[in-house]
Coordinates of C-alpha atoms in Angstrom, one line a residue:
T1 CA 0.0 0.0 0.0
P2 CA 1.2 3.6 -0.4
Y3 CA 1.0 4.2 3.3
M4 CA 3.3 1.4 4.5
A5 CA 6.8 0.2 3.5
W6 CA 6.0 -3.4 4.3
T7 CA 3.5 -6.0 3.2
A8 CA 1.2 -8.6 4.8
T9 CA 0.6 -12.0 3.3
P10 CA -1.8 -14.8 4.2
G11 CA -0.6 -17.0 7.0
I12 CA -1.6 -19.3 9.8
Y13 CA -3.5 -16.6 11.8
G14 CA -4.7 -14.9 8.7
V15 CA -1.7 -12.6 8.1
N16 CA 2.1 -12.9 8.3
V17 CA 3.7 -9.5 8.9
D18 CA 7.3 -8.3 8.5
V19 CA 7.7 -7.1 12.1
T20 CA 11.1 -5.6 11.3
A21 CA 9.4 -2.6 9.7
D22 CA 9.7 0.5 11.7
A23 CA 7.3 3.2 12.7
S24 CA 8.9 5.6 10.2
S25 CA 7.0 3.8 7.4
I26 CA 3.7 5.3 8.6
T27 CA 2.5 8.7 7.3
Y28 CA 1.7 11.6 9.6
F29 CA -1.9 11.5 8.6
W30 CA -2.3 7.9 9.7
A31 CA -0.2 8.5 12.8
A32 CA -2.6 11.3 13.8
I33 CA -5.7 9.2 13.1
L34 CA -4.4 6.3 15.1
G35 CA -3.4 8.7 17.9
I36 CA -6.9 10.1 18.1
V37 CA -8.4 6.6 18.1
Q38 CA -6.1 5.5 20.9
G39 CA -6.8 8.7 22.9
L40 CA -10.5 8.3 22.6
A41 CA -10.7 4.5 23.0
E42 CA -8.3 4.1 25.9
F43 CA -10.5 5.7 28.6
L44 CA -13.7 4.0 27.5
P45 CA -14.7 0.4 28.5
I46 CA -13.7 -0.8 25.0
S47 CA -10.6 -2.3 23.5
S48 CA -8.3 0.5 22.3
S49 CA -6.0 -2.1 20.8
G50 CA -8.9 -3.7 18.9
H51 CA -10.1 -0.4 17.6
L52 CA -6.6 0.5 16.5
A53 CA -6.2 -2.7 14.6
L54 CA -9.7 -2.3 13.1
V55 CA -8.9 1.3 11.9
E56 CA -5.5 0.1 10.6
H57 CA -7.1 -2.7 8.5
L58 CA -10.1 -0.7 7.3
G59 CA -8.3 2.6 6.7
M60 CA -4.7 1.7 5.8
G61 CA -5.4 -1.7 4.4
T62 CA -2.8 -3.3 6.6
A63 CA -1.6 -3.2 10.2
A64 CA 0.8 -0.5 11.5
P65 CA 4.2 -1.8 12.8
A66 CA 3.9 -3.3 16.3
S67 CA 6.5 -0.7 17.4
F68 CA 4.1 2.1 16.5
D69 CA 1.2 0.6 18.4
T70 CA 3.5 0.1 21.4
M71 CA 4.6 3.7 21.3
L72 CA 0.9 4.8 21.2
H73 CA 0.3 2.7 24.4
L74 CA 3.4 4.1 26.0
A75 CA 2.3 7.6 25.3
T76 CA -1.1 6.8 26.9
L77 CA 0.7 5.4 30.0
C78 CA 2.7 8.6 30.3
V79 CA -0.5 10.7 30.1
V80 CA -2.2 8.5 32.7
I81 CA 0.8 8.8 35.1
F82 CA 0.9 12.6 34.6
Y83 CA -2.9 12.9 35.1
F84 CA -2.9 10.8 38.3
R85 CA 0.5 12.0 39.6
R86 CA -1.0 13.4 42.8
T87 CA -2.8 10.2 43.5
I88 CA 0.2 8.1 42.8
L89 CA 2.3 10.3 45.1
W90 CA -0.3 10.1 47.8
Y91 CA -0.2 6.3 47.6
Y92 CA 3.6 6.4 47.5
R93 CA 3.8 8.4 50.7
N94 CA 0.8 6.9 52.6
D95 CA 0.2 3.3 51.3
W96 CA 3.0 2.3 49.0
R97 CA 1.9 -1.3 49.2
V98 CA -0.9 -0.5 46.7
L99 CA 1.7 0.7 44.1
L100 CA 3.7 -2.5 44.9
Y101 CA 0.6 -4.6 44.2
V102 CA 0.0 -2.9 40.9
I103 CA 3.6 -3.5 39.8
V104 CA 3.6 -7.1 41.0
A105 CA 0.3 -7.8 39.2
T106 CA 1.8 -6.5 36.0
I107 CA 4.7 -8.9 36.0
P108 CA 2.7 -12.1 35.0
T109 CA 1.2 -10.2 32.1
G110 CA 4.6 -9.1 30.9
I111 CA 5.9 -12.6 31.1
I112 CA 3.0 -14.0 29.2
G113 CA 3.3 -11.3 26.6
I114 CA 7.0 -12.1 26.1
A115 CA 6.6 -15.8 26.1
F116 CA 3.7 -15.9 23.6
K117 CA 4.8 -12.8 21.5
D118 CA 4.6 -14.4 18.1
Y119 CA 1.2 -16.0 18.8
F120 CA -0.3 -12.7 20.0
E121 CA 1.2 -10.8 17.1
G122 CA -0.4 -13.3 14.7
L123 CA -3.8 -12.8 16.4
R124 CA -3.4 -9.0 16.3
F125 CA -3.2 -9.0 12.5
S126 CA -6.2 -11.3 12.0
P127 CA -9.4 -9.4 11.2
T128 CA -11.4 -12.4 12.5
M129 CA -9.7 -12.3 15.9
I130 CA -10.1 -8.5 16.0
C131 CA -13.8 -8.9 15.6
V132 CA -13.9 -11.7 18.3
G133 CA -11.8 -9.5 20.6
L134 CA -14.3 -6.7 20.3
L135 CA -17.4 -8.8 20.5
V136 CA -16.6 -10.7 23.6
P137 CA -16.2 -7.7 25.9
A138 CA -19.2 -6.1 24.3
V139 CA -21.3 -9.1 25.2
A140 CA -19.9 -9.1 28.7
L141 CA -20.7 -5.3 29.2
A142 CA -24.2 -5.8 27.8
G143 CA -24.7 -8.7 30.2
A144 CA -23.5 -6.7 33.1
E145 CA -25.8 -3.9 32.1
L146 CA -28.8 -6.2 31.9
Q147 CA -27.9 -7.7 35.3
R148 CA -27.7 -4.2 36.8
G149 CA -31.0 -3.3 35.3
A150 CA -32.6 -6.5 36.7
A151 CA -31.2 -5.8 40.1
C152 CA -32.5 -2.2 40.1
Q153 CA -36.0 -3.4 39.3
L154 CA -36.1 -5.6 42.4

C-alpha cells in the first residue's frame, strides 16, 4: 500500500507481517488518526488495541508496525501517570503497598506477553480475531448492564 513500506501475506493466523518494519514507514496522517483513536478509546470500556487494529485494517489496508502501536500505548501510559501523579504520590507516601501490588500484578502479564509474543502478534493481525476480541467484551458489558437493570427493578 502507499501508506506502508512493508506487506502482509496470508498465514496461519490470517496474516504474516514483516515485524522488522519500523514506525517511520507510517504517514503523519495515519499517525494522527491512530493517535486520536487511541486517545478516545483508551478511557472507554472498550478495547483500544482492537479499535486501533480495526482502523489500521479498514483505513490503511494493513496493520501498522507493532513498534508504532507500542509507542501509542506508552504515550497513553505517560498521560495517565501525569494525570494521576498526585494520587500516585499520595499512595507512594501513605500506602506504598498499593503501588507495589500494581507492579507485582503487572509482572505475569509481561511474562505471558513475552513468552507468547509471536502467537499474540499473529492474532493481532487477523481481522477475524479483532472482531472476536471486540465482540466478547461487548457481550460481557451488555450482560452486566442487563444484570444491573434487573437488580435495580427488584
